[in-house]
Tab-separated table of C-alpha atoms in Angstrom:
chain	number	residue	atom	x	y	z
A	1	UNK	CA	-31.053	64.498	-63.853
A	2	UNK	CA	-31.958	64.501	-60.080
A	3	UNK	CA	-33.997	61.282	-60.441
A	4	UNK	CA	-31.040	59.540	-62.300
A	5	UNK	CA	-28.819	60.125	-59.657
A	6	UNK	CA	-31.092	59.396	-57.098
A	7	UNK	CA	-31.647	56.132	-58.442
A	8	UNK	CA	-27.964	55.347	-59.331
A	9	UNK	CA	-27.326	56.336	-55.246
A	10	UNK	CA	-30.228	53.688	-54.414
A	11	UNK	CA	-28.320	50.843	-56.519
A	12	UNK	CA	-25.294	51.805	-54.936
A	13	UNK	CA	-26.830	51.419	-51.220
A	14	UNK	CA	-28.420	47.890	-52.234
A	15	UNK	CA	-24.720	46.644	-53.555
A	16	UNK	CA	-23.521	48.044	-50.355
A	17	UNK	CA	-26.105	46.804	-48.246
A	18	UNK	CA	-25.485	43.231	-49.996
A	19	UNK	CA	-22.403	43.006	-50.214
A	20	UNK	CA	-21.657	41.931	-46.458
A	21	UNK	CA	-23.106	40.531	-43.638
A	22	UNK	CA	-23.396	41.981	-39.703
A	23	UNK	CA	-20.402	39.111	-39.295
A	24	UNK	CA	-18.734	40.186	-42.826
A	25	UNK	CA	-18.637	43.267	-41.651
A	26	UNK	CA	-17.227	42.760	-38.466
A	27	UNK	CA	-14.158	40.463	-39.410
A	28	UNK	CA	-13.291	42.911	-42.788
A	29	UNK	CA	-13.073	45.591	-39.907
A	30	UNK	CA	-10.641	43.626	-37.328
A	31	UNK	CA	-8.532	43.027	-40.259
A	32	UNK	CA	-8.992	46.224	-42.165
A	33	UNK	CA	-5.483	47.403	-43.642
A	34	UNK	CA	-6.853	51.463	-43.553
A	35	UNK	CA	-10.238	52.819	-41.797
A	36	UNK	CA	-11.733	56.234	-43.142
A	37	UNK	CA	-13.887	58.275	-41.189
A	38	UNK	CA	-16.473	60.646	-42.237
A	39	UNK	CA	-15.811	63.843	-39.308
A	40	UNK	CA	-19.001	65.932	-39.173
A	41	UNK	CA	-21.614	64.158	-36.767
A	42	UNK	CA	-19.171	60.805	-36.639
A	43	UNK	CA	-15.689	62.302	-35.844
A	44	UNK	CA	-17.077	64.911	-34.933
A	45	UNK	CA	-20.148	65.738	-32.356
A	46	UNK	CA	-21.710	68.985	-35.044
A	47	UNK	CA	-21.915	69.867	-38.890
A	48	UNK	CA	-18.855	72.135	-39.356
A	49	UNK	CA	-20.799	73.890	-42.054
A	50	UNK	CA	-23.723	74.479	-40.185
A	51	UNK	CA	-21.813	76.138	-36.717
A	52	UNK	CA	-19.893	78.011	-39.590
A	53	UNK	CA	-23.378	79.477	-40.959
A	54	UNK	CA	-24.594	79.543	-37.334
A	55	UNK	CA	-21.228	81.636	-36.987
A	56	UNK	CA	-21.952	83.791	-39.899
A	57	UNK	CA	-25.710	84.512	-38.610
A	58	UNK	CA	-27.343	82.098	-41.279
A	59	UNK	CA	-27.723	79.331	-39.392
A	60	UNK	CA	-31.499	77.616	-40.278
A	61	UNK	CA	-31.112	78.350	-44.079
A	62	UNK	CA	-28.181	75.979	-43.697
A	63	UNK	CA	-28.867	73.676	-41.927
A	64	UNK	CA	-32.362	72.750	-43.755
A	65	UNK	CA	-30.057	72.229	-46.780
A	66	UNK	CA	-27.697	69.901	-45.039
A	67	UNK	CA	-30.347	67.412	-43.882
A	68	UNK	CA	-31.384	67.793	-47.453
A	69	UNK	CA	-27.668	66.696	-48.572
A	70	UNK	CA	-27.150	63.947	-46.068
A	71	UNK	CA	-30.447	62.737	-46.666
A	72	UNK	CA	-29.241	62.210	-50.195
A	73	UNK	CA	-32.309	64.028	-51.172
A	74	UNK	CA	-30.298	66.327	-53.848
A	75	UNK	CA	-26.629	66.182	-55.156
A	76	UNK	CA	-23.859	67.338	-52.626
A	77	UNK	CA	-22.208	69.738	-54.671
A	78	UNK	CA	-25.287	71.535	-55.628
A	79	UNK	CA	-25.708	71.187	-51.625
A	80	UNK	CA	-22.227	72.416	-51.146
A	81	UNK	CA	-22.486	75.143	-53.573
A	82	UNK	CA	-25.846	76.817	-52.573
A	83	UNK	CA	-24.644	76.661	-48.833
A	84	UNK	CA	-21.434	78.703	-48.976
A	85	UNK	CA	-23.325	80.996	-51.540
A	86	UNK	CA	-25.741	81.818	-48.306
A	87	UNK	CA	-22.518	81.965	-45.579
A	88	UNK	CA	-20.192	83.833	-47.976
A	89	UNK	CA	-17.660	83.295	-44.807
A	90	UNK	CA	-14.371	85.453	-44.866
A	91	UNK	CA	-11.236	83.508	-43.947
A	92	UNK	CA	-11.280	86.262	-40.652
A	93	UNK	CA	-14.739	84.333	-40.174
A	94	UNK	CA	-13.171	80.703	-40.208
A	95	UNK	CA	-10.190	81.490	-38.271
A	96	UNK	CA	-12.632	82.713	-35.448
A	97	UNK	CA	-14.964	79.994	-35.478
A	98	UNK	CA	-11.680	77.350	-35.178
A	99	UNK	CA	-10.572	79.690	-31.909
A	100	UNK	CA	-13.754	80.679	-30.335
A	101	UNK	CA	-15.715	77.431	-31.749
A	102	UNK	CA	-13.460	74.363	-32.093
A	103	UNK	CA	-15.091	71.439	-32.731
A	104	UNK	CA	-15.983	68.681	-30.027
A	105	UNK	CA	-14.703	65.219	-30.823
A	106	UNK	CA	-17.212	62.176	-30.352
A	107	UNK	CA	-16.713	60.542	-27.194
A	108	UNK	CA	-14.539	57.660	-27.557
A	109	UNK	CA	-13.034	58.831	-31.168
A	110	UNK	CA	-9.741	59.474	-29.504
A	111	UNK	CA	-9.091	55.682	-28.135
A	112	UNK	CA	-10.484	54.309	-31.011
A	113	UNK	CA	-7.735	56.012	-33.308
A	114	UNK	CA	-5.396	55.182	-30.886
A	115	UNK	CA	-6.255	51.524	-31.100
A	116	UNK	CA	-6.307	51.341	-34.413
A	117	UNK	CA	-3.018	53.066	-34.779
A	118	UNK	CA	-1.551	50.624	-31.932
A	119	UNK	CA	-2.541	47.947	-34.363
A	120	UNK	CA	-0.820	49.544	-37.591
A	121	UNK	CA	-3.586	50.166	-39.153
A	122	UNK	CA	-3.721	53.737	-41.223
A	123	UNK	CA	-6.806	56.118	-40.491
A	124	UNK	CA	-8.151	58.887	-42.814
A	125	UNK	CA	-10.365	61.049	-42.466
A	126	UNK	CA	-12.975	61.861	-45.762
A	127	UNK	CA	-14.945	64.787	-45.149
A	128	UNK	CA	-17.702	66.616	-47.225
A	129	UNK	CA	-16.643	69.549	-44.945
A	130	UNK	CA	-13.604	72.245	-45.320
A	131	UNK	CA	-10.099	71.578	-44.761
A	132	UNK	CA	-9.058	74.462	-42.312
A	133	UNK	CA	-11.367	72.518	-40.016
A	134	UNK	CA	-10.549	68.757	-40.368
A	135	UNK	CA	-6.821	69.303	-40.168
A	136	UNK	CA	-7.666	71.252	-36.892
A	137	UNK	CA	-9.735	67.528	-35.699
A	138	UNK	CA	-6.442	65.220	-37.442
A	139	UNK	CA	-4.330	67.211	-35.744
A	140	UNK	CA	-6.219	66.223	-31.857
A	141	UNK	CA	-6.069	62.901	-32.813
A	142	UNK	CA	-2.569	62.300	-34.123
A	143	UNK	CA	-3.757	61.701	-37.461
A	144	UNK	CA	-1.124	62.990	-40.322
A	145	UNK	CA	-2.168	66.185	-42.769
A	146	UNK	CA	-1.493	64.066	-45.909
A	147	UNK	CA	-4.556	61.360	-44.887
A	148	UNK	CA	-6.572	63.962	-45.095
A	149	UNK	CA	-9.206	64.726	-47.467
A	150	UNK	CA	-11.388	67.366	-47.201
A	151	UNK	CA	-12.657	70.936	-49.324
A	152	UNK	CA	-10.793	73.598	-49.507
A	153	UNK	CA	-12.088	77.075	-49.590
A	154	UNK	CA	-11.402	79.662	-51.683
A	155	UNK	CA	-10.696	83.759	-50.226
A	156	UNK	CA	-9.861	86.531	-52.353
A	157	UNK	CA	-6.493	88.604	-51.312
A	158	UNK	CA	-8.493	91.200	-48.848
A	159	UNK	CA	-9.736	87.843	-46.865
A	160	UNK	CA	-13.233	87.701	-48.466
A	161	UNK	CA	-14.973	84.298	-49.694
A	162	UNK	CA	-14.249	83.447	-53.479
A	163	UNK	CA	-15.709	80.106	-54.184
A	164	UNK	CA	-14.526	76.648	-53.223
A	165	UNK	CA	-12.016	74.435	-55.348
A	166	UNK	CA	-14.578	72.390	-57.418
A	167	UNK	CA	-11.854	69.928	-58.257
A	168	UNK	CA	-11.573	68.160	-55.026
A	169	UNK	CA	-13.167	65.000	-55.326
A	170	UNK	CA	-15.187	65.686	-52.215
A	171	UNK	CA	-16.630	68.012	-53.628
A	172	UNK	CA	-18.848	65.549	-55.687
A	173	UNK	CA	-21.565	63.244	-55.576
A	174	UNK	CA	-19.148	60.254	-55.024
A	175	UNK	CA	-16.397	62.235	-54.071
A	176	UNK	CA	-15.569	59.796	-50.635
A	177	UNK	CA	-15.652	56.617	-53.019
A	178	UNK	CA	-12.876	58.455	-55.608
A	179	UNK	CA	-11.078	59.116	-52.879
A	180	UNK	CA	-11.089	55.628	-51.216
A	181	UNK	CA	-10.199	54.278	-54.706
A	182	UNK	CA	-7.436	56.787	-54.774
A	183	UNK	CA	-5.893	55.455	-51.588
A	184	UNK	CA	-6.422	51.407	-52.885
A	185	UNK	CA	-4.295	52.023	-55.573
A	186	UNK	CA	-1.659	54.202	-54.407
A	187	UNK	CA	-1.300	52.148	-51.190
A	188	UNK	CA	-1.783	48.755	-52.605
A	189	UNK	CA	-4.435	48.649	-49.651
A	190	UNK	CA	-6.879	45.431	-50.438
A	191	UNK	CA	-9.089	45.965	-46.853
A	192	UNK	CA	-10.638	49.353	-46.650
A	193	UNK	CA	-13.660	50.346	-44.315
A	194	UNK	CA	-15.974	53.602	-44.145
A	195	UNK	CA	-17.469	54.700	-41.228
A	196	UNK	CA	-19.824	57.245	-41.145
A	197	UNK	CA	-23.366	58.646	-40.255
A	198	UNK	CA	-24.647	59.800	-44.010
A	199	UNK	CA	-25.420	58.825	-47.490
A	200	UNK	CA	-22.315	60.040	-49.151
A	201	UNK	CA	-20.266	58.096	-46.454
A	202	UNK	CA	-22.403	54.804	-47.682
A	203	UNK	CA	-22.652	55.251	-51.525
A	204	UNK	CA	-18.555	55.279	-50.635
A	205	UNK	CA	-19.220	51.372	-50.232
A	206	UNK	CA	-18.303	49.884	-52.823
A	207	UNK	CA	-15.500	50.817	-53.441
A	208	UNK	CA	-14.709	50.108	-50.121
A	209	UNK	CA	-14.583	46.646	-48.520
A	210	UNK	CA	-17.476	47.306	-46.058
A	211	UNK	CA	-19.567	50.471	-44.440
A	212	UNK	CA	-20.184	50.723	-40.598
A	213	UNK	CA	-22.835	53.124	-40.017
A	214	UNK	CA	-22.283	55.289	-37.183
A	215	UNK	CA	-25.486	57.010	-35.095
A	216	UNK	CA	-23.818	58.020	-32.160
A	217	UNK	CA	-24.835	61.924	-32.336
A	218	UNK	CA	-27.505	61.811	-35.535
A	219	UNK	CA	-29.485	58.856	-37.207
A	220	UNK	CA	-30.101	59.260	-40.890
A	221	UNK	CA	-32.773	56.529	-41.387
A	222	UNK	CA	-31.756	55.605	-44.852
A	223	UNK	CA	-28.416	54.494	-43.406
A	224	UNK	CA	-29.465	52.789	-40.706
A	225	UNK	CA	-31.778	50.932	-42.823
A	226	UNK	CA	-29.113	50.209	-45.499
A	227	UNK	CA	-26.110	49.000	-44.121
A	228	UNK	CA	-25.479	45.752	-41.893
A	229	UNK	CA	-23.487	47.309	-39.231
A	230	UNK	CA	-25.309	50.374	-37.343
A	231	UNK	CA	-23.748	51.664	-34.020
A	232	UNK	CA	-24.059	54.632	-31.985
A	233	UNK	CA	-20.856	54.168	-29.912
A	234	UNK	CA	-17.164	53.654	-30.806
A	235	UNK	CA	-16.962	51.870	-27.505
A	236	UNK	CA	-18.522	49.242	-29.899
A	237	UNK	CA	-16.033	49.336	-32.383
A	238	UNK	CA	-13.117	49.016	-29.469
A	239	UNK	CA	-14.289	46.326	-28.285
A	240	UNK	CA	-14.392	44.510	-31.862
A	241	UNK	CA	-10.839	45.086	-32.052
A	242	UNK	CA	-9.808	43.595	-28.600
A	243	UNK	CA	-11.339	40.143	-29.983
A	244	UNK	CA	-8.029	39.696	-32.527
């Protein structure tokens, strides 16, 4: 099963990969109707579920398995699942982390929402990662709750973990692409661009129009190797939009 979806993640890199050009790329993105952003290590500067297990004292069993997941080395549920069966976090645990722990936006994040937001164009953020979190990062950067897609975790009554909801389609293998198919059809949107800095972010493309792989706080080889358009600064990516 592994080596099936391995392979069917490969084909989906090479149409990806194919698909566009560096200057493809470049003019789908100054005319992109909606951009989508990955937030752990693009958005964001850290792996909200590895400072959680960090938070939660089981930090390097963690974090082995998400290079693992990013890597696209093994599925990201049964990534997602075997993680938070290690952390077990409370909801007590989460709310600390977000107060004593919030995360760091990327440098230049902020003005590049800004810009594309000057320029009507709607920004969402698609995140393997947990909810309570990502709202937290939408929230700094004026982005609504409802573009928002994320996991959501589950807590018993008394506060402690109970699971995750499985039927969020970021919680899949694929999950970023459902979504960004979601958002083509309910918003009519015919231009729609991933960033990100990991394999689920560029198996998302296709369905979206292009990928733009971002490096600006880890590389993942595979997707630098993959995709036409690598950067490891937004300043890049502002200064692609001041050419329109």
């Amino acid at each position: 099963m592994k080596c099936r979806l391995l392979l069917s993640q490969t084909v989906r890199f090479d149409l990806c990969s194919t698909m566009t050009t560096l200057s493809q790329t470049k003019e789908l993105f100054r005319r992109a109707e909606a951009v989508c952003f990955d937030v752990d290590s693009t958005v964001i500067r850290e792996e909200g579920i590895d400072e959680l297990a960090k938070f939660c004292g089981v930090g390097d069993a963690v974090t082995e398995m998400t290079r693992k997941a990013m890597g696209g080395s093994m599925t990201f549920k049964m990534a997602l699942t075997e993680r938070l069966s290690i952390i077990r976090c409370s909801r007590e645990q989460v709310n600390k982390l977000i107060t004593d722990h919030p995360p760091q936006l990327t440098p230049g994040i902020r003005e590049l929402v800004d810009s594309l937001h000057q320029r009507n164009v709607k920004v969402f953020l698609i995140s393997g990662g947990f909810r309570c979190i990502v709202e937290h990062v939408a929230a700094q950067l004026n982005i609504p709750q409802h573009h928002v897609y994320a996991n959501r975790l589950k807590f018993y009554f008394n506060g402690e973990y109970a699971g995750f909801d499985e039927s969020q389609p970021t919680a899949e293998s694929g999950g970023k692409g459902k979504v960004i198919s979601i958002l083509k059809e309910q918003y009519g949107f015919k231009t729609v661009v991933m960033i990100g800095d990991g394999a689920t972010d560029l198996e998302a493309c296709p369905p979206a129009s292009a990928f733009i792989g971002f490096g600006g706080n880890v590389v993942r080889q595979q997707v630098k190797e993959r995709c036409s358009w690598y950067v490891t600064g937004f300043g890049e990516l502002i200064e692609e939009l001041e050419k329109i």
